[in-house]
mmCIF file of C-alpha atoms in Angstrom:
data_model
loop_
_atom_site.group_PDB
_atom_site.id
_atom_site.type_symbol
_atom_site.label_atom_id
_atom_site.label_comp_id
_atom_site.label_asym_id
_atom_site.label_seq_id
_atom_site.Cartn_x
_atom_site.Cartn_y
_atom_site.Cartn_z
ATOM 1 C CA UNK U 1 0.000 0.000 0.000
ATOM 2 C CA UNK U 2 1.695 3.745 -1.556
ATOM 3 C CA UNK U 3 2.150 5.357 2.357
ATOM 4 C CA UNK U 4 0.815 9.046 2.472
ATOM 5 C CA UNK U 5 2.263 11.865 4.674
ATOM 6 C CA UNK U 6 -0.149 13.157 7.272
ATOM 7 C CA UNK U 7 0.012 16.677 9.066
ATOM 8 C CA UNK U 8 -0.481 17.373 12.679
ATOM 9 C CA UNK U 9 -3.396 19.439 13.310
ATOM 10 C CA UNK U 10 -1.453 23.093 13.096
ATOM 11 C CA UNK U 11 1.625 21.565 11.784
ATOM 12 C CA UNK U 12 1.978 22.688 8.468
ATOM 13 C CA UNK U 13 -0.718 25.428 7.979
ATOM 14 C CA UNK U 14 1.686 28.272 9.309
ATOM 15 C CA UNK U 15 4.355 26.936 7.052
ATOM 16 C CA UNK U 16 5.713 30.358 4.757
ATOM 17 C CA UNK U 17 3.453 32.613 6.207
ATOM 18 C CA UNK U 18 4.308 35.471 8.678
ATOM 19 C CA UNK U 19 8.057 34.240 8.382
ATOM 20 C CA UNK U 20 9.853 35.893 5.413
ATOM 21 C CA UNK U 21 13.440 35.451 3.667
ATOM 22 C CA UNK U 22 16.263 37.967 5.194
ATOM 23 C CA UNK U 23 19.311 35.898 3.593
ATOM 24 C CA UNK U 24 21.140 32.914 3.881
ATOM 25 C CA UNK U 25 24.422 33.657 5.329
ATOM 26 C CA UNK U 26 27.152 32.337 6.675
ATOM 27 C CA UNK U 27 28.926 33.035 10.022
ATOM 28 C CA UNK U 28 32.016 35.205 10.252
ATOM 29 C CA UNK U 29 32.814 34.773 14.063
ATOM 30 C CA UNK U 30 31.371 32.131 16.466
ATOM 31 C CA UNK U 31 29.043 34.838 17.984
ATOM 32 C CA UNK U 32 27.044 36.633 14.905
ATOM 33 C CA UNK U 33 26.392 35.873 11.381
ATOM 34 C CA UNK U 34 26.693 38.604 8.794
ATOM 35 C CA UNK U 35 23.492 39.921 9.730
ATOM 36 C CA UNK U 36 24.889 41.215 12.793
ATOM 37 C CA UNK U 37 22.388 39.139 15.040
ATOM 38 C CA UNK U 38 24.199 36.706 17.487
ATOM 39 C CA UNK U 39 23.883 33.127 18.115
ATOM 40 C CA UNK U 40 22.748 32.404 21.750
ATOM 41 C CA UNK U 41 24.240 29.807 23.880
ATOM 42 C CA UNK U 42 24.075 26.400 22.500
ATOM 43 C CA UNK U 43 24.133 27.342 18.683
ATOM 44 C CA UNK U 44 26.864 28.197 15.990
ATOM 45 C CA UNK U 45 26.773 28.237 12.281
ATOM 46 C CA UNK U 46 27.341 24.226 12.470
ATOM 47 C CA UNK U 47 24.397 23.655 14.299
ATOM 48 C CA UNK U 48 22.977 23.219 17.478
ATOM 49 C CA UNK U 49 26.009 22.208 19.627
ATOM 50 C CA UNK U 50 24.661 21.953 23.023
ATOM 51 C CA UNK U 51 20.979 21.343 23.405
ATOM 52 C CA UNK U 52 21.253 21.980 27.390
ATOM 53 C CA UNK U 53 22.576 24.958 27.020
ATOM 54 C CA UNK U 54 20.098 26.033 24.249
ATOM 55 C CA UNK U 55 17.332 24.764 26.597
ATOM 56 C CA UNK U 56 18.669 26.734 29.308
ATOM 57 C CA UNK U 57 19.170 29.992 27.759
ATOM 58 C CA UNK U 58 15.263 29.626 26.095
ATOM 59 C CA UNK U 59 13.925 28.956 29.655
ATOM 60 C CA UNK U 60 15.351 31.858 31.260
ATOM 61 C CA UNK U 61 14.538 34.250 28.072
ATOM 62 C CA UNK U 62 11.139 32.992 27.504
ATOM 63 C CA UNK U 63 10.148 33.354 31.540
ATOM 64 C CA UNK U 64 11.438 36.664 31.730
ATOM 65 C CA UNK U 65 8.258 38.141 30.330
ATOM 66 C CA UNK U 66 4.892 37.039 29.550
ATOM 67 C CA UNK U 67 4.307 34.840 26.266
ATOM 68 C CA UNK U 68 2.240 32.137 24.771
ATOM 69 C CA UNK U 69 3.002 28.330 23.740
ATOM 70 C CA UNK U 70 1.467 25.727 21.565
ATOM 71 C CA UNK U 71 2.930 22.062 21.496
ATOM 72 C CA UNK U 72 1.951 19.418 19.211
ATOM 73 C CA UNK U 73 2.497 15.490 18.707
ATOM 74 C CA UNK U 74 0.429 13.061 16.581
ATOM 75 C CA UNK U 75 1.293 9.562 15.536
ATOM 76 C CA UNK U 76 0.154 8.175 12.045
ATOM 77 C CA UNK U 77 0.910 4.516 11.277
ATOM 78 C CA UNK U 78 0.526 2.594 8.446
ATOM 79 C CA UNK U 79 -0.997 -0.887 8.575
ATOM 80 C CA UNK U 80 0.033 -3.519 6.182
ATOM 81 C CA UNK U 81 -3.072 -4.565 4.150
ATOM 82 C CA UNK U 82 -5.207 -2.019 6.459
ATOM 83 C CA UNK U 83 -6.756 0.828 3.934
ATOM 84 C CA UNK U 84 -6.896 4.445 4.606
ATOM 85 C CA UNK U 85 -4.372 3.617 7.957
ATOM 86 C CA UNK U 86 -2.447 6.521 7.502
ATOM 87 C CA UNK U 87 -5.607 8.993 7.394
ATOM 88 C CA UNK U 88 -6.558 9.661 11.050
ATOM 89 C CA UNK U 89 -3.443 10.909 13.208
ATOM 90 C CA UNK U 90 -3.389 10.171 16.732
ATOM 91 C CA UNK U 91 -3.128 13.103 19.147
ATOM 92 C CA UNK U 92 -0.609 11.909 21.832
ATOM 93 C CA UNK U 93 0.125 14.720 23.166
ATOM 94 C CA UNK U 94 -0.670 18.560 22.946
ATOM 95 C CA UNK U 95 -1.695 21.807 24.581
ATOM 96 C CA UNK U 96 -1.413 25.511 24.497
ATOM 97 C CA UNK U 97 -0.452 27.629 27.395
ATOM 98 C CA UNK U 98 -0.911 31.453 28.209
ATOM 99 C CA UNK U 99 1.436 32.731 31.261
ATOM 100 C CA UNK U 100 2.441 35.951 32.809
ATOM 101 C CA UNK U 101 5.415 35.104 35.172
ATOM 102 C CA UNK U 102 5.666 37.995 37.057
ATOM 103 C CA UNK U 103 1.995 37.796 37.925
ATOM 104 C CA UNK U 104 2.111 34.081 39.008
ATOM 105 C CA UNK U 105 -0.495 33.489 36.321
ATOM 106 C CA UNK U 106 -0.500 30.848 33.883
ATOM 107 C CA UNK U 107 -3.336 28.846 32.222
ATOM 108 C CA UNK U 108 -2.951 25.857 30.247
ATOM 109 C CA UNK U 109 -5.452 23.285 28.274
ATOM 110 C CA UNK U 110 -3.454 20.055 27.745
ATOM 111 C CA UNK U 111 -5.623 17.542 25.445
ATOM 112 C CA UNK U 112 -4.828 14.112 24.301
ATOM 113 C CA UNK U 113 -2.547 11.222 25.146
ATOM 114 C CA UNK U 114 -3.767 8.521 27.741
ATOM 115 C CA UNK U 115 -6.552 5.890 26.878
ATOM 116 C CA UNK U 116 -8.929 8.707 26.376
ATOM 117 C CA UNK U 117 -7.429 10.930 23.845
ATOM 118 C CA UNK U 118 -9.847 13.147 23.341
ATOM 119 C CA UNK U 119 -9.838 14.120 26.639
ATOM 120 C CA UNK U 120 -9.364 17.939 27.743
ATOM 121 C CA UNK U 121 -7.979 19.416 30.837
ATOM 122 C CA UNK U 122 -7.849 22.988 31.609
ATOM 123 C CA UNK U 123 -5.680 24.550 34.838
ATOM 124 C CA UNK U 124 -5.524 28.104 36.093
ATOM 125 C CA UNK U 125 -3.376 29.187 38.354
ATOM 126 C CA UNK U 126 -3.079 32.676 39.488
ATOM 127 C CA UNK U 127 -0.668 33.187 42.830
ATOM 128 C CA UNK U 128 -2.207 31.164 45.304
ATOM 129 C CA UNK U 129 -5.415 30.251 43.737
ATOM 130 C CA UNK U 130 -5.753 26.577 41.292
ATOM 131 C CA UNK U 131 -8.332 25.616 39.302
ATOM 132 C CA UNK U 132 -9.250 23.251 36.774
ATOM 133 C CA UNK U 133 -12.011 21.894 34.622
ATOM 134 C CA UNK U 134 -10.483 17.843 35.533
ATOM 135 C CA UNK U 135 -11.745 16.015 38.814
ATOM 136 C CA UNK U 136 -7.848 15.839 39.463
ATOM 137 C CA UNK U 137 -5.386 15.612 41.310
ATOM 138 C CA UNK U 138 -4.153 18.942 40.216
ATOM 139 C CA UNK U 139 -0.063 17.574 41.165
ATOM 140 C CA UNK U 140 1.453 21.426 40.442
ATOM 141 C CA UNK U 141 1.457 23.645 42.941
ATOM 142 C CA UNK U 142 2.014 27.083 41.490
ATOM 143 C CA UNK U 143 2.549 29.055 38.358
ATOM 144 C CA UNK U 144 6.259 28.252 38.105
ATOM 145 C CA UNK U 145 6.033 24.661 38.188
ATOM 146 C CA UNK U 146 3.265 24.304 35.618
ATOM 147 C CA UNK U 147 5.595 26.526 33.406
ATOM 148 C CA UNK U 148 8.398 24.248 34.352
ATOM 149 C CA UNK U 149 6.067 21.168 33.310
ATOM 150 C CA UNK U 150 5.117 22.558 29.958
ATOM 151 C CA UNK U 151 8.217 23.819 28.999
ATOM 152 C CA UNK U 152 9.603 20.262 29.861
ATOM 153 C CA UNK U 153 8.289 17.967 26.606
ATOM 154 C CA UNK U 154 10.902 20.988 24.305
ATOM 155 C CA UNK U 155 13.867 18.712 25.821
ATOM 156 C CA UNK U 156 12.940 15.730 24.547
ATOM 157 C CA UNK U 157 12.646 16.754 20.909
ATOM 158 C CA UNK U 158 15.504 19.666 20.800
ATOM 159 C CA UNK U 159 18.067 16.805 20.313
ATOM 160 C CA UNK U 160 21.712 16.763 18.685
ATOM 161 C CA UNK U 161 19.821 15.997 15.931
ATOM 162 C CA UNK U 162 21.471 16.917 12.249
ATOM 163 C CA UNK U 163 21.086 20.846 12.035
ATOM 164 C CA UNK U 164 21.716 22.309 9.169
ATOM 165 C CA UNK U 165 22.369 26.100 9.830
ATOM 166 C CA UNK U 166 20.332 27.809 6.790
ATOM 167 C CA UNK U 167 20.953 31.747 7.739
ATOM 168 C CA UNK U 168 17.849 34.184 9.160
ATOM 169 C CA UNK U 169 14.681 34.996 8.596
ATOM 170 C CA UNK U 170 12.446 37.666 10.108
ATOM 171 C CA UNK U 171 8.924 37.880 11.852
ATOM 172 C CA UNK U 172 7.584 40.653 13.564
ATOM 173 C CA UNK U 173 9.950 40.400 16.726
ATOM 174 C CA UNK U 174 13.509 40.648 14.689
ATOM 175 C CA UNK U 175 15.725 38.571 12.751
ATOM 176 C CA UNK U 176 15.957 34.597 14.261
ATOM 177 C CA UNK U 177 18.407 31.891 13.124
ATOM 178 C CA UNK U 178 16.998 29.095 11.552
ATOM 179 C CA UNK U 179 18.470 25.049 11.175
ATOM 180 C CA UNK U 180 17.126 22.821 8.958
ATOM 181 C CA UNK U 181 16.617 19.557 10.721
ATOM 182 C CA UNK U 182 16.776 16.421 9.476
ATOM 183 C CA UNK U 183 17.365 13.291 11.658
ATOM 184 C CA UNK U 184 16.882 12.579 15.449
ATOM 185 C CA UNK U 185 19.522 11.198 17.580
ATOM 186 C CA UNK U 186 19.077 7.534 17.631
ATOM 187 C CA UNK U 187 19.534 6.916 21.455
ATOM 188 C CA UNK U 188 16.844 9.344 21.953
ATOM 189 C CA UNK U 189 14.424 8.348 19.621
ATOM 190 C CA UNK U 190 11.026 7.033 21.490
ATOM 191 C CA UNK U 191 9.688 3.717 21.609
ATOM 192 C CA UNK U 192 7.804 4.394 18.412
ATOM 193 C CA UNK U 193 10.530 3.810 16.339
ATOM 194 C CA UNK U 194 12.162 1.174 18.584
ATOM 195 C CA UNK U 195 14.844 0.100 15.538
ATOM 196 C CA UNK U 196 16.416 3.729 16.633
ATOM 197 C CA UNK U 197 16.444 4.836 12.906
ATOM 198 C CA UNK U 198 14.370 7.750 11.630
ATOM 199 C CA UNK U 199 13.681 9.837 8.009
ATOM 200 C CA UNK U 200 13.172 12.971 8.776
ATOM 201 C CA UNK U 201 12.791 17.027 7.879
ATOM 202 C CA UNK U 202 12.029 20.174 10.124
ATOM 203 C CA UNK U 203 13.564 23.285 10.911
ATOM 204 C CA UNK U 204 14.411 25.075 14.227
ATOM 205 C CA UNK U 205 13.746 29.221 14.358
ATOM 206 C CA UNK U 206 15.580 30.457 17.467
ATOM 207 C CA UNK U 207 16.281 34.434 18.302
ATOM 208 C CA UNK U 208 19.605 36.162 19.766
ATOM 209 C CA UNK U 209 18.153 35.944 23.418
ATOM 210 C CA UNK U 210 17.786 31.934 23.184
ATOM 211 C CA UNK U 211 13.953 32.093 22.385
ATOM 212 C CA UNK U 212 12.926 29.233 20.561
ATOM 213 C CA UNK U 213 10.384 30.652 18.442
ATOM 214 C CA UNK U 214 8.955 27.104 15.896
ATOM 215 C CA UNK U 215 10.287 23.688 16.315
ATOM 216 C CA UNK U 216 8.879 21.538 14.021
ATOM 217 C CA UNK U 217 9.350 18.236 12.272
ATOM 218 C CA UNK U 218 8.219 14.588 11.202
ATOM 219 C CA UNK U 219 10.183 11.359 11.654
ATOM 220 C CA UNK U 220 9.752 8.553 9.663
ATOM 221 C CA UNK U 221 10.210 5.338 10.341
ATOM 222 C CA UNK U 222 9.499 1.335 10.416
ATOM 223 C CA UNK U 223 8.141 -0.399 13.630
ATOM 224 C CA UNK U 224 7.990 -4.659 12.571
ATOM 225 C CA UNK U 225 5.847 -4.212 9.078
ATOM 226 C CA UNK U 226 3.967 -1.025 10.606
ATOM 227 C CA UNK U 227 5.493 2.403 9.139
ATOM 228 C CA UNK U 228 5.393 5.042 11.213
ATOM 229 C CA UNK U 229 5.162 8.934 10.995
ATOM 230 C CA UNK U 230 5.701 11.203 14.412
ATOM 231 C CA UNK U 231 4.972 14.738 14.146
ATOM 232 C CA UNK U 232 6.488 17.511 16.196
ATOM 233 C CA UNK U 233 5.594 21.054 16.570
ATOM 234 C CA UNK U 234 5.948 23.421 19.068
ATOM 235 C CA UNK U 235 5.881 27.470 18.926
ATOM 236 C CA UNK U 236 5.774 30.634 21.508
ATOM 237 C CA UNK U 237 4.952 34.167 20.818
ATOM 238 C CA UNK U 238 3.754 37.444 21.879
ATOM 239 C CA UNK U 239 6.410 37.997 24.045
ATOM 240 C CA UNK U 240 5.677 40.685 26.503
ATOM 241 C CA UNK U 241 2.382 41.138 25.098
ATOM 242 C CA UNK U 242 0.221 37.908 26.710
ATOM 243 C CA UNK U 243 -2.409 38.534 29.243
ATOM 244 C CA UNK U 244 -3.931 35.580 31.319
ATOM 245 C CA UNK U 245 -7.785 35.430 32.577
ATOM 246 C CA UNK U 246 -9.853 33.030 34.600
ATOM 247 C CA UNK U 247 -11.124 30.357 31.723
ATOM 248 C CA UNK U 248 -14.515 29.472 32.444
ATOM 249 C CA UNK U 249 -15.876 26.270 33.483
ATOM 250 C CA UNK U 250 -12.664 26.211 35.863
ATOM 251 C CA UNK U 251 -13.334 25.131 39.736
ATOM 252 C CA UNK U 252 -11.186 26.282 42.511
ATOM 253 C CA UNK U 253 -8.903 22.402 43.965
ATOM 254 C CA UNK U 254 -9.206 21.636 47.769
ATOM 255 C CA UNK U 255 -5.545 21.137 49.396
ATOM 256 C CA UNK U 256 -4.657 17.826 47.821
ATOM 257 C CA UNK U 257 -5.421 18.926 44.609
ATOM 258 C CA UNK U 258 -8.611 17.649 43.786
ATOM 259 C CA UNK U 259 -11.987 19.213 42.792
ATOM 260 C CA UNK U 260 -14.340 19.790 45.712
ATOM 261 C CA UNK U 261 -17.840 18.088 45.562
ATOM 262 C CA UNK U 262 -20.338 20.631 47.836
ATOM 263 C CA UNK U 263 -21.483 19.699 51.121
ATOM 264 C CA UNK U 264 -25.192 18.129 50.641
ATOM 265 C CA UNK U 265 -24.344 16.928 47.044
ATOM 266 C CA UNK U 266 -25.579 13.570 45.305
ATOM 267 C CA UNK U 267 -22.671 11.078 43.662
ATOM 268 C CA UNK U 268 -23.780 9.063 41.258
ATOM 269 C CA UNK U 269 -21.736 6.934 39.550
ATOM 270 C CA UNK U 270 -22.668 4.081 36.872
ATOM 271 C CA UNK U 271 -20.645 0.452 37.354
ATOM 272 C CA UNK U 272 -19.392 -1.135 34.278
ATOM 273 C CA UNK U 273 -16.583 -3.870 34.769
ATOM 274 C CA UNK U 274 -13.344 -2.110 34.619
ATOM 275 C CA UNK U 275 -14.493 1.510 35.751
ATOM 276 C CA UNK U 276 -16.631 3.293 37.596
ATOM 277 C CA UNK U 277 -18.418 6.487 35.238
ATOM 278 C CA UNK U 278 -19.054 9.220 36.744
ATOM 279 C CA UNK U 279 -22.527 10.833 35.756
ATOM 280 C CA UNK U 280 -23.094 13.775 38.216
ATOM 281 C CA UNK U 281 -22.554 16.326 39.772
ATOM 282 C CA UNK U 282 -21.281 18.041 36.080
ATOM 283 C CA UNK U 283 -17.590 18.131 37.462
ATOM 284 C CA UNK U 284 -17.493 14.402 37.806
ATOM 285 C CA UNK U 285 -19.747 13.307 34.473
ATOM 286 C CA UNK U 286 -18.221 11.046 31.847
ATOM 287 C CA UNK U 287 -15.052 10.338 33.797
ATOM 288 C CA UNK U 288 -13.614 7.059 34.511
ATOM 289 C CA UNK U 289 -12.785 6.278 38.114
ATOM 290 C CA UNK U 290 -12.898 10.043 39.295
ATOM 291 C CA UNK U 291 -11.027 11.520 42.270
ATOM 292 C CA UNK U 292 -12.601 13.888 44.865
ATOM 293 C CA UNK U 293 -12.573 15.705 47.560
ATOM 294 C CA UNK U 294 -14.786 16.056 50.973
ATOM 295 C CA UNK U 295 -15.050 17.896 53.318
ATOM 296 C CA UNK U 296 -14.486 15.710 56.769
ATOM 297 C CA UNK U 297 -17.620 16.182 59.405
ATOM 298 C CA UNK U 298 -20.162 16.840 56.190
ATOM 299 C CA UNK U 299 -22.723 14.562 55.106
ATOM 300 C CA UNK U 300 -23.162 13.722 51.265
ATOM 301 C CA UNK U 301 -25.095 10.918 49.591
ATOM 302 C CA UNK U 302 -23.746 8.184 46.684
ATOM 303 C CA UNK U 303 -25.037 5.915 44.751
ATOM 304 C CA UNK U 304 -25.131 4.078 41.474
ATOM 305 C CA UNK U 305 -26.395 1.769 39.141
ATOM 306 C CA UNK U 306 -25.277 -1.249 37.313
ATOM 307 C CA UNK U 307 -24.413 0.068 33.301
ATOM 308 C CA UNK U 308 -22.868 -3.606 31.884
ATOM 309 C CA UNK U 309 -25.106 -6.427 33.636
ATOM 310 C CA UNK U 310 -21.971 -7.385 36.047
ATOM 311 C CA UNK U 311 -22.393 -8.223 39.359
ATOM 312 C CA UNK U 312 -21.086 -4.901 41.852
ATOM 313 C CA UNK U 313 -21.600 -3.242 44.778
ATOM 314 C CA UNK U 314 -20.037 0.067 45.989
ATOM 315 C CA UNK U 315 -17.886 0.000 49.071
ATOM 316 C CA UNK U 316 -16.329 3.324 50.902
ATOM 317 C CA UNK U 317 -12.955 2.059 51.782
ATOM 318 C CA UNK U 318 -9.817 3.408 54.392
ATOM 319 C CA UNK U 319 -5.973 3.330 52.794
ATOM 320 C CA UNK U 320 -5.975 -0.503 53.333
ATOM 321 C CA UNK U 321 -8.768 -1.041 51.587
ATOM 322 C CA UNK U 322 -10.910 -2.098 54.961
ATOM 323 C CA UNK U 323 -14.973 -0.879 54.413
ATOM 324 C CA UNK U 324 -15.337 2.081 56.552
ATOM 325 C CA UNK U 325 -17.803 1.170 59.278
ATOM 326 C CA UNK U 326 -21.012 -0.530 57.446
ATOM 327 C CA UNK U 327 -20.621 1.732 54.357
ATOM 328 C CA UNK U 328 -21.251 -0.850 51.698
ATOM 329 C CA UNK U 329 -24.153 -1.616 49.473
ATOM 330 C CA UNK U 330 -25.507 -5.196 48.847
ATOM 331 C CA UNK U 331 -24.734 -6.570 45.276
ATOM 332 C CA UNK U 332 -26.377 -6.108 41.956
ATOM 333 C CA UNK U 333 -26.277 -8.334 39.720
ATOM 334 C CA UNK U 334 -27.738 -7.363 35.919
ATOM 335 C CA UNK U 335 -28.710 -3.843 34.292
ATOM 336 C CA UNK U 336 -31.499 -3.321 36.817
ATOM 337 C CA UNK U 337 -31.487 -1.834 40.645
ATOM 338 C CA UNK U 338 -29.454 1.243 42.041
ATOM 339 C CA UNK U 339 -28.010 1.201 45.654
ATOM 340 C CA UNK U 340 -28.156 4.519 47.385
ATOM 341 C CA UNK U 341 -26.590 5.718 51.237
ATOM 342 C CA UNK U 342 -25.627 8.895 53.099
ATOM 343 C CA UNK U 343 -22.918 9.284 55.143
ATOM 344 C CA UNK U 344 -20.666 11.564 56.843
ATOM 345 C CA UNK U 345 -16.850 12.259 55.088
ATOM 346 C CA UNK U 346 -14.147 11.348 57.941
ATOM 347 C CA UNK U 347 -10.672 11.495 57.678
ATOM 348 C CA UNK U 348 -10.297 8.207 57.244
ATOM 349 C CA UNK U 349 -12.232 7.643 53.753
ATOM 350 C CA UNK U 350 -9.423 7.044 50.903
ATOM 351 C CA UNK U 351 -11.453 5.365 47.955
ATOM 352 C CA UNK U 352 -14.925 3.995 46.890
ATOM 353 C CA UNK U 353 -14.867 0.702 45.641
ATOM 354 C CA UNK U 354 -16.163 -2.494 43.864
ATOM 355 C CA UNK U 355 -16.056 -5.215 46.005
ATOM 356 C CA UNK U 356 -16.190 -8.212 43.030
ATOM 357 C CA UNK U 357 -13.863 -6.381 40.716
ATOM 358 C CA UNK U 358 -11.760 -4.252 42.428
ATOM 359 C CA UNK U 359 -12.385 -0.918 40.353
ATOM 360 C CA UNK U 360 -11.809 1.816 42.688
ATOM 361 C CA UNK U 361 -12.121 5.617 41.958
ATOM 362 C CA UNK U 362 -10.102 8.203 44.993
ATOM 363 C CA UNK U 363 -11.468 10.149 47.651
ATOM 364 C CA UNK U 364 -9.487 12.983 49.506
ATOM 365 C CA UNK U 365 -10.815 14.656 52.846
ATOM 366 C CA UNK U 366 -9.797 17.333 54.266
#
């Protein structure tokens, strides 16, 4: 079957426009090229040298005023004998981010990657304050760390891959240095390819100050019979210029870092064999297994029904997995019946449970 080349969703629809042609030159000391505009640590005119120190200098220079990022990766295989393989690119990984460092504000919505990969998670942190739109746990604890996080997944793809050093080009923040890529260093190259070679194009547009403005590229590559394509993107802009607001549909975390269900409030959760489904209160609905958080000395009330015909009951259970007092339902077996029971959140409480098949979703009370 004739393999076809797939794009990422943004991958390739930027590609020649707001960047324009300065010159191709070449480098008359190790710090400038004839342009005048100097390479940053970590680059020369023979590529990128030292990714670390490229990584480094980009942290510090893209932190040091507000800006905006969008990462990318999708995954398109090709099945022997399979038609039309190649036509529906998997999202593994992506999200954009907004962030104002100063301020201790960031937001970011992360989507795909996981067994659910259209899933969508949004988190807001201003100072203090966390949010999200995901039942949790919310694991960073201030603006800085989320920045760290999503700044992180640029190491693993700004490798000492073959650069190509093609001269500058200009956008509307100056004149940036851009490398033609065209291969990824075999010991780094991710369990996709696991034969550790790769086929690949991309370029690299990075500014005086370090700033790694696009990184983009696909790798090629076998996997048995399977052919593979992985596509990389990532890009930041409007330096200095980014504000951050409150998304909506965000809800403030409780101390551990999970969503807070009210005082008073119904759980309801549908049983199938390997998860429970959560179906309300809204924060909870359509998520498998989800976490949350009580408030210890309030009363709340859960229950469920049986979605698959399996036989289940739902158990509130301590860390060692002992039923707290007699807060267990009897079992259900079949699509008919819901158990129902009130109680009061202690300290104590760590999970809710299935008693026949194990599935347990976590509780946090503080």
């Amino acid at each position: 079957m004739a393999r076809s080349r797939t794009s990422t969703r943004r991958q390739w629809l930027r590609r020649g426009t707001s960047l324009g042609l300065v010159g191709l030159a070449g480098c008359l000391n190790p710090f400038a090229d004839s342009t005048g505009i100097e390479f940053p640590p970590g680059l020369t005119s023979d590529g990128v040298d030292d990714p670390d120190a490229l990584l480094e200098a980009h942290g510090e220079a893209v932190t040091a005023t507000s800006f905006t990022g969008e990462y990318d990766r999708q995954l398109s295989v090709d099945v022997p004998e399979v038609d039309d393989s190649r036509e529906s690119p998997v999202t593994m990984d992506a999200f954009d981010i907004r962030a104002e460092p100063s301020a201790e504000r960031v937001v970011r919505s992360r989507r795909g990657g996981g067994p659910t990969p259209s899933l969508e998670r949004v988190i807001y942190i201003d100072g203090d304050y966390r949010a999200t739109d995901h039942p949790g746990p919310l694991t960073q604890g201030s603006a800085e760390s989320l920045i760290e996080d999503s700044l992180e997944p640029i190491g693993d793809w700004l490798l000492e891959a073959v650069a190509e050093y093609r001269g500058t080009r200009s956008n509307e923040t100056g004149p940036l240095h851009e490398y033609r890529l065209s291969g990824i260093d075999s010991e780094r190259i991710p369990r996709e390819f696991p034969d550790g070679e790769t086929d690949g194009d991309g370029l690299v547009l990075v500014d005086e100050k370090g700033r790694i403005h696009r990184y983009r590229t696909t790798q090629s590559g076998q996997n048995d019979e399977i052919a593979m394509e992985l596509g990389i993107e990532f890009e930041f802009g409007r330096f200095g210029e980014t504000t951050v607001e409150e998304p909506a549909g965000v809800e403030a975390v409780g101390p551990d870092g999970y969503q807070v269900i009210e005082p008073g409030t119904r759980i309801e959760l549908e049983a199938q064999t390997t998860d429970w489904v959560g179906i309300a209160p809204s924060k909870i609905e359509g998520f498998e297994n989800p976490p949350f958080a009580l408030e210890a000395g309030e009363s709340y009330e859960i229950g469920w029904a049986a979605g698959d015909g399996g036989t289940h009951n739902l158990e509130i259970v301590d860390a060692d997995g002992t039923v707290v007092g007699d807060l267990a339902t009897k079992r259900i077996h079949g699509r008919d019946g819901e158990r129902w029971f009130e109680f009061t959140a202690t300290e104590e409480m760590a999970a809710y449970s299935c008693g026949p098949d194990g599935t347990t979703g976590t509780i946090a009370v503080y």
